[in-house]
Amino acid sequence: MKTVEDAISYIHNRPKGGQKESLYRMTTLLAALGNLQNDLPYAIHITGTNGKGSVSTMASNILRVAGYDTGLFVSPFITNFRERIQINNEMISKDDLLHATNKVAQVLVNVDAELYPDIPVEFEVLTAIMFTYFSSKKLDALVIEVGIGGLLDSTNVMPNTKVAVITSVGLDHQKMLGNTITEIASQKAGIIHDDDDVAVVTGDLPDEARLVIEKKTPHVIKGLRHEFQSGLPGEYQIENTATAVAAVRAFAQNISDDTIQKGLEESHFSGRFELIAPNIMVDGAHNAQGLRALYKSLSVAYPKGKITLIIGSLMDKNVTAEFNEILRDDRFNIVLVPFTGPNGRPSLSIEQTLKQYQVSAMPHWQEAVEKSTADLTVLTGSLYFISEVREQYDR
């Protein structure tokens, strides 16, 4: 590989899923790389159905302002692939991404041969690239966001996790994580290692999920709402801000309140309650829990006027579970638009949804925006959909 475009293409061309649900592929790859994850600094490890990206962003910014050289790993990206790996709010450089990818790719030649046909998948390779890059830098702290779940996520191999965070638990990724809140909570609680002295921080969890966490550890920390001004816009960020602050305090007790507030104020996360043009907002409410939080935030922030939600959602994200509640409010209407996710993942069945709910549809989101007469138009649904919208508006 000679260019960063080659490197990104290489990553994307890895298999999307493996044949076995285990960490064996990941640990084999890391062993071939010299187990460099063992040399990384202490980490805040963050999972959750919603909110983990926001909490990760705020926590890393507080640590940065406090003087910690901080690595951040998030997914997915909104505007630039290199957003996924950052140090002190700066994306990994093109040269560094190319170098780290080449290093991992060289090792993968033998690893793939050893493990074939169940070879390391895309997110495992990206995680290895992240560890490779961070291990080459002198860092003081890491903030690592889980990809999916926790127990079998490729990030769940760090021996130096100091704080485990579970932001929320809802129904999402049921095929991989389970069909109940209890089953999903058990997967997310997998980042709490029994043999480690790890602080556990949670957001506002359903009772069933909290019982699962408390079985793993009786000492659960929960943040205090409204102690600080929210780091990111939207009513739903009040809870995320409290969780981020609690996580940072569990990581380092000597950080002052002034530093915490400054770190929150310097946080920015694209695609969350973000105005990208006059009266046009994007928000990555990609599942039912997220859509409910978005609706409540819009109701508080915009108590008057009409609001149109243009939704481009994937088939498996159960956003329709919140439609009836939203449509009871005559200030809101919903317009569905088709959207094909990465790897050809299908969008919400618009034809079937139109039969069940009093919503409308348009063939393209651009047309839906042009025809909207609402006081505020909000494009939401899949984070990949939001990325597509922001890319168009940034041109």
Coordinates of C-alpha atoms in Angstrom, one line a residue:
M1 CA 0.0 0.0 0.0
K2 CA 1.4 3.4 -1.0
T3 CA -1.4 5.8 -0.2
V4 CA -3.9 6.3 2.7
E5 CA -6.7 5.6 0.2
D6 CA -5.0 2.2 -0.4
A7 CA -5.0 1.6 3.4
I8 CA -8.6 2.5 3.9
S9 CA -9.6 0.3 1.0
Y10 CA -7.6 -2.6 2.4
I11 CA -9.4 -2.2 5.8
H12 CA -12.9 -2.0 4.1
N13 CA -12.1 -5.1 2.0
R14 CA -11.6 -7.3 5.0
P15 CA -14.5 -9.8 5.9
K16 CA -17.3 -8.0 7.7
G17 CA -18.1 -10.9 10.0
G18 CA -16.4 -14.1 11.2
Q19 CA -17.5 -17.7 11.4
K20 CA -16.9 -18.0 15.2
E21 CA -18.1 -15.8 18.0
S22 CA -14.9 -15.5 20.0
L23 CA -11.9 -13.4 20.6
Y24 CA -9.6 -16.0 19.1
R25 CA -9.0 -14.2 15.8
M26 CA -8.2 -11.0 17.7
T27 CA -5.8 -12.5 20.2
T28 CA -4.0 -14.4 17.5
L29 CA -3.5 -11.2 15.5
L30 CA -2.3 -9.3 18.5
A31 CA 0.1 -12.1 19.5
A32 CA 1.6 -11.9 16.0
L33 CA 2.1 -8.2 16.5
G34 CA 3.9 -8.8 19.8
N35 CA 0.9 -8.1 22.1
L36 CA 1.5 -4.4 22.0
Q37 CA -1.9 -3.8 23.8
N38 CA -0.1 -4.8 27.0
D39 CA 2.2 -1.7 26.8
L40 CA -0.7 0.8 26.5
P41 CA -1.6 3.2 29.3
Y42 CA -4.7 2.9 31.5
A43 CA -8.0 3.1 29.6
I44 CA -11.6 4.1 30.0
H45 CA -13.5 1.4 28.1
I46 CA -17.0 2.5 27.0
T47 CA -20.0 0.5 25.7
G48 CA -23.7 1.2 25.4
T49 CA -26.7 1.0 23.1
N50 CA -26.7 4.8 22.7
G51 CA -24.5 7.5 24.0
K52 CA -21.1 5.8 23.9
G53 CA -19.7 8.1 21.2
S54 CA -20.8 11.2 23.0
V55 CA -19.5 10.0 26.4
S56 CA -16.2 9.0 24.8
T57 CA -15.8 12.4 23.1
M58 CA -16.5 14.3 26.3
A59 CA -14.3 12.1 28.5
S60 CA -11.3 12.4 26.2
N61 CA -11.6 16.1 25.9
I62 CA -11.7 16.5 29.7
L63 CA -8.6 14.4 30.0
R64 CA -6.9 16.4 27.3
V65 CA -7.6 19.7 29.0
A66 CA -6.4 18.2 32.2
G67 CA -3.0 17.6 30.5
Y68 CA -3.2 13.9 29.7
D69 CA -2.0 13.0 26.2
T70 CA -5.1 11.0 25.3
G71 CA -5.9 8.5 22.6
L72 CA -9.5 8.1 21.4
F73 CA -11.1 5.3 19.4
V74 CA -14.7 5.8 18.2
S75 CA -16.9 4.3 15.5
P76 CA -18.3 4.9 13.0
F77 CA -17.0 8.1 11.5
I78 CA -19.2 10.9 10.2
T79 CA -17.1 12.9 7.8
N80 CA -13.6 11.4 7.6
F81 CA -12.5 7.8 8.2
R82 CA -9.5 9.0 10.2
E83 CA -11.9 10.4 12.9
R84 CA -12.0 6.9 14.3
I85 CA -8.5 7.1 15.7
Q86 CA -7.4 10.4 17.4
I87 CA -4.9 11.8 19.9
N88 CA -5.7 15.0 21.7
N89 CA -8.6 15.8 19.4
E90 CA -6.4 15.4 16.3
M91 CA -7.2 12.7 13.7
I92 CA -4.5 10.1 12.9
S93 CA -2.4 11.5 10.1
K94 CA -2.6 10.0 6.6
D95 CA 1.0 8.9 6.9
D96 CA 0.5 7.3 10.3
L97 CA -2.6 5.5 9.2
L98 CA -0.8 4.2 6.1
H99 CA 2.3 3.1 8.2
A100 CA 0.2 1.3 10.9
T101 CA -2.0 -0.4 8.3
N102 CA 1.1 -1.7 6.4
K103 CA 2.5 -3.0 9.6
V104 CA -0.6 -5.0 10.5
A105 CA -1.1 -6.1 6.9
Q106 CA 2.4 -7.7 6.8
V107 CA 1.6 -9.7 9.9
L108 CA -1.8 -10.7 8.5
V109 CA -0.2 -12.6 5.7
N110 CA 0.8 -15.4 8.1
V111 CA -2.2 -14.9 10.4
D112 CA -4.7 -15.3 7.5
A113 CA -2.9 -18.5 6.4
E114 CA -3.0 -19.9 9.9
L115 CA -6.7 -19.1 10.6
Y116 CA -8.2 -19.5 7.1
P117 CA -11.0 -19.5 6.3
D118 CA -12.0 -17.7 9.6
I119 CA -9.6 -14.8 9.2
P120 CA -9.6 -11.5 11.2
V121 CA -12.5 -9.2 10.2
E122 CA -12.6 -5.5 9.4
F123 CA -13.2 -4.2 12.9
E124 CA -10.6 -6.5 14.4
V125 CA -8.1 -5.3 11.8
L126 CA -9.0 -1.7 12.5
T127 CA -8.6 -2.3 16.3
A128 CA -5.2 -3.8 15.7
I129 CA -4.2 -0.7 13.7
M130 CA -5.4 1.5 16.5
F131 CA -3.4 -0.4 19.1
T132 CA -0.3 -0.3 16.8
Y133 CA -0.6 3.5 16.3
F134 CA -1.2 4.2 20.0
S135 CA 1.6 2.0 21.1
S136 CA 4.0 4.0 19.0
K137 CA 3.1 7.2 20.9
K138 CA 3.8 8.3 24.5
L139 CA 0.3 8.5 25.8
D140 CA -1.1 9.0 29.3
A141 CA -4.6 7.7 28.8
L142 CA -6.9 6.0 26.4
V143 CA -10.7 6.3 25.8
I144 CA -11.8 3.3 23.8
E145 CA -15.4 2.9 22.4
V146 CA -16.7 -0.6 21.9
G147 CA -17.8 -1.5 18.4
I148 CA -20.8 -3.9 19.3
G149 CA -21.7 -5.4 22.6
G150 CA -18.6 -5.8 24.8
L151 CA -17.9 -9.4 25.8
L152 CA -16.7 -10.5 22.4
D153 CA -15.8 -7.1 21.0
S154 CA -12.3 -6.8 19.6
T155 CA -11.5 -4.0 21.9
N156 CA -12.1 -6.2 25.0
V157 CA -8.5 -7.4 25.1
M158 CA -7.0 -4.5 27.1
P159 CA -5.3 -5.5 30.4
N160 CA -5.1 -1.9 31.6
T161 CA -8.7 -0.9 31.7
K162 CA -9.2 1.3 34.7
V163 CA -12.8 2.4 34.2
A164 CA -15.6 0.3 32.5
V165 CA -18.6 2.4 31.3
I166 CA -22.0 1.2 30.2
T167 CA -23.9 4.3 29.0
S168 CA -27.3 2.7 28.2
V169 CA -28.9 -0.7 27.4
G170 CA -31.7 -1.0 24.8
L171 CA -32.8 -3.4 22.1
D172 CA -30.3 -3.2 19.2
H173 CA -28.2 -5.7 17.3
Q174 CA -30.4 -8.5 18.7
K175 CA -29.1 -11.1 16.3
M176 CA -25.7 -10.7 17.8
L177 CA -26.4 -9.7 21.4
G178 CA -29.7 -11.3 22.4
N179 CA -33.4 -10.6 22.3
T180 CA -33.9 -9.2 25.8
I181 CA -32.5 -6.4 27.9
T182 CA -31.0 -8.9 30.3
E183 CA -29.2 -10.8 27.5
I184 CA -27.9 -7.6 25.9
A185 CA -26.8 -6.2 29.3
S186 CA -24.9 -9.4 29.9
Q187 CA -23.0 -8.9 26.7
K188 CA -22.2 -5.3 27.5
A189 CA -21.2 -6.2 31.1
G190 CA -18.5 -8.4 29.5
I191 CA -16.1 -5.4 29.6
I192 CA -16.1 -5.7 33.4
H193 CA -13.4 -8.2 34.1
D194 CA -13.7 -10.3 37.2
D195 CA -10.0 -10.4 37.9
D196 CA -9.5 -6.6 37.6
D197 CA -9.8 -3.8 40.0
V198 CA -12.0 -1.8 37.6
A199 CA -14.3 1.1 38.5
V200 CA -17.7 0.6 36.9
V201 CA -19.7 3.6 35.7
T202 CA -23.2 3.5 34.2
G203 CA -25.8 5.8 32.7
D204 CA -29.5 5.5 33.4
L205 CA -30.2 1.8 32.9
P206 CA -33.4 -0.2 32.9
D207 CA -33.8 -2.2 36.1
E208 CA -33.2 -5.5 34.3
A209 CA -29.8 -4.2 33.0
R210 CA -28.8 -2.8 36.4
L211 CA -29.4 -6.1 38.1
V212 CA -27.0 -7.8 35.6
I213 CA -24.3 -5.2 36.3
E214 CA -24.7 -5.4 40.0
K215 CA -24.2 -9.2 39.9
K216 CA -20.8 -8.4 38.4
T217 CA -19.9 -5.7 40.9
P218 CA -21.9 -4.2 43.8
H219 CA -20.0 -0.9 43.5
V220 CA -21.6 0.9 40.6
I221 CA -20.9 4.6 40.1
K222 CA -23.5 6.8 38.5
G223 CA -23.0 10.4 37.5
L224 CA -24.9 13.4 38.9
R225 CA -27.1 15.1 36.4
H226 CA -27.0 19.0 36.1
E227 CA -23.7 19.2 38.0
F228 CA -22.1 20.7 34.9
Q229 CA -23.3 22.4 31.8
S230 CA -23.8 19.7 29.2
G231 CA -20.8 19.2 26.9
L232 CA -22.9 18.6 23.8
P233 CA -26.3 20.0 22.7
G234 CA -29.6 18.1 23.2
E235 CA -31.6 17.2 26.3
Y236 CA -30.3 13.6 26.0
Q237 CA -26.7 14.8 26.5
I238 CA -27.5 15.7 30.2
E239 CA -27.3 12.1 31.2
N240 CA -24.3 11.5 28.9
T241 CA -22.5 14.5 30.4
A242 CA -23.0 13.1 33.9
T243 CA -21.7 9.7 32.8
A244 CA -18.6 11.2 31.1
V245 CA -17.8 13.2 34.2
A246 CA -18.2 10.2 36.5
A247 CA -15.9 8.2 34.3
V248 CA -13.2 10.8 34.3
R249 CA -13.4 11.2 38.1
A250 CA -13.1 7.5 38.5
F251 CA -10.0 7.5 36.2
A252 CA -8.3 10.5 37.9
Q253 CA -9.6 12.0 41.1
N254 CA -7.5 15.2 41.0
I255 CA -9.1 16.9 38.0
S256 CA -10.7 20.2 39.0
D257 CA -14.3 21.2 38.3
D258 CA -13.0 24.1 36.2
T259 CA -11.0 21.7 34.1
I260 CA -14.0 19.4 33.7
Q261 CA -16.2 22.2 32.5
K262 CA -13.6 23.5 30.1
G263 CA -13.2 20.0 28.6
L264 CA -17.0 19.7 28.2
E265 CA -17.2 23.1 26.5
E266 CA -14.4 22.1 24.1
S267 CA -16.2 18.9 23.1
H268 CA -17.7 18.6 19.6
F269 CA -19.3 15.6 18.1
S270 CA -20.6 15.7 14.5
G271 CA -24.0 14.3 13.8
R272 CA -25.5 14.8 17.3
F273 CA -28.2 17.5 17.5
E274 CA -26.2 19.4 14.9
L275 CA -27.5 22.3 12.9
I276 CA -25.8 22.0 9.5
A277 CA -27.8 24.8 7.8
P278 CA -30.5 27.3 8.9
N279 CA -33.4 25.2 10.3
I280 CA -31.8 21.9 9.2
M281 CA -30.5 19.5 11.7
V282 CA -28.9 16.1 11.7
D283 CA -28.9 13.6 14.5
G284 CA -27.7 10.0 14.6
A285 CA -30.7 8.5 16.4
H286 CA -30.2 5.1 14.8
N287 CA -32.6 3.0 17.0
A288 CA -35.8 3.3 19.0
Q289 CA -34.1 4.4 22.2
G290 CA -32.2 7.0 20.3
L291 CA -35.2 8.3 18.4
R292 CA -37.2 8.6 21.7
A293 CA -34.3 10.6 23.2
L294 CA -34.2 12.8 20.1
Y295 CA -38.0 13.5 20.2
K296 CA -37.8 14.5 23.9
S297 CA -34.8 16.8 23.2
L298 CA -36.5 18.5 20.2
S299 CA -39.7 19.0 22.3
V300 CA -37.7 20.9 24.9
A301 CA -35.4 22.8 22.6
Y302 CA -38.1 23.7 20.1
P303 CA -41.4 24.1 22.0
K304 CA -43.1 25.9 19.2
G305 CA -43.4 25.3 15.4
K306 CA -43.6 22.3 13.1
I307 CA -40.9 19.7 13.0
T308 CA -40.3 17.2 10.2
L309 CA -38.3 14.1 10.8
I310 CA -36.7 12.7 7.6
I311 CA -35.7 9.2 8.6
G312 CA -33.2 7.0 6.6
S313 CA -32.9 3.9 8.8
L314 CA -31.6 0.3 8.4
M315 CA -34.0 -2.6 8.6
D316 CA -32.8 -4.0 11.9
K317 CA -33.0 -0.8 14.0
N318 CA -36.6 -0.9 15.2
V319 CA -37.1 2.8 15.0
T320 CA -40.8 2.3 14.2
A321 CA -41.4 1.4 17.8
E322 CA -41.4 5.1 18.6
F323 CA -43.5 6.3 15.7
N324 CA -46.9 6.2 17.5
E325 CA -45.7 8.2 20.4
I326 CA -44.1 10.9 18.2
L327 CA -47.1 11.1 15.9
R328 CA -49.4 11.8 18.8
D329 CA -47.8 15.2 18.8
D330 CA -49.3 17.2 16.0
R331 CA -46.3 19.4 15.7
F332 CA -44.3 16.4 14.3
N333 CA -44.5 14.5 11.0
I334 CA -42.3 11.7 9.7
V335 CA -41.0 11.3 6.1
L336 CA -39.3 8.0 5.3
V337 CA -36.5 7.9 2.7
P338 CA -34.7 4.8 1.3
F339 CA -31.2 4.2 2.5
T340 CA -28.8 1.3 1.8
G341 CA -26.2 0.8 4.5
P342 CA -22.7 -0.5 4.1
N343 CA -22.2 -4.0 2.7
G344 CA -25.7 -3.7 1.1
R345 CA -27.6 -3.8 4.4
P346 CA -31.2 -3.1 3.6
S347 CA -33.2 -0.1 4.7
L348 CA -36.4 0.0 6.7
S349 CA -39.2 -1.5 4.6
I350 CA -41.0 1.7 3.6
E351 CA -43.9 0.1 1.9
Q352 CA -44.7 -2.0 4.9
T353 CA -44.2 0.9 7.3
L354 CA -46.6 3.1 5.3
K355 CA -49.3 0.5 5.9
Q356 CA -48.8 0.6 9.6
Y357 CA -48.2 4.2 10.5
Q358 CA -49.5 7.7 9.4
V359 CA -46.2 8.6 7.8
S360 CA -45.2 9.6 4.2
A361 CA -42.3 8.8 2.0
M362 CA -40.1 10.3 -0.7
P363 CA -37.6 8.6 -3.1
H364 CA -34.7 10.8 -2.1
W365 CA -33.8 12.7 1.1
Q366 CA -32.8 15.8 -0.9
E367 CA -36.3 16.0 -2.3
A368 CA -37.7 15.6 1.2
V369 CA -35.7 18.5 2.4
E370 CA -36.7 20.7 -0.5
K371 CA -40.4 20.0 0.0
S372 CA -40.4 20.4 3.8
T373 CA -42.4 23.3 5.0
A374 CA -41.6 22.7 8.7
D375 CA -39.9 25.3 10.9
L376 CA -37.2 22.7 11.6
T377 CA -36.3 19.8 9.4
V378 CA -34.3 17.0 11.1
L379 CA -32.5 14.2 9.2
T380 CA -32.0 11.2 11.3
G381 CA -31.7 7.4 11.3
S382 CA -28.5 5.5 10.5
L383 CA -25.2 7.1 11.3
Y384 CA -24.1 6.1 7.8
F385 CA -27.1 8.1 6.5
I386 CA -26.2 11.1 8.5
S387 CA -22.6 10.8 7.2
E388 CA -24.0 10.9 3.6
V389 CA -26.1 14.0 4.4
R390 CA -23.2 15.9 6.0
E391 CA -20.9 15.1 3.1
Q392 CA -23.4 16.6 0.7
Y393 CA -23.8 19.8 2.8
D394 CA -20.0 20.1 3.3
R395 CA -19.4 20.3 -0.5

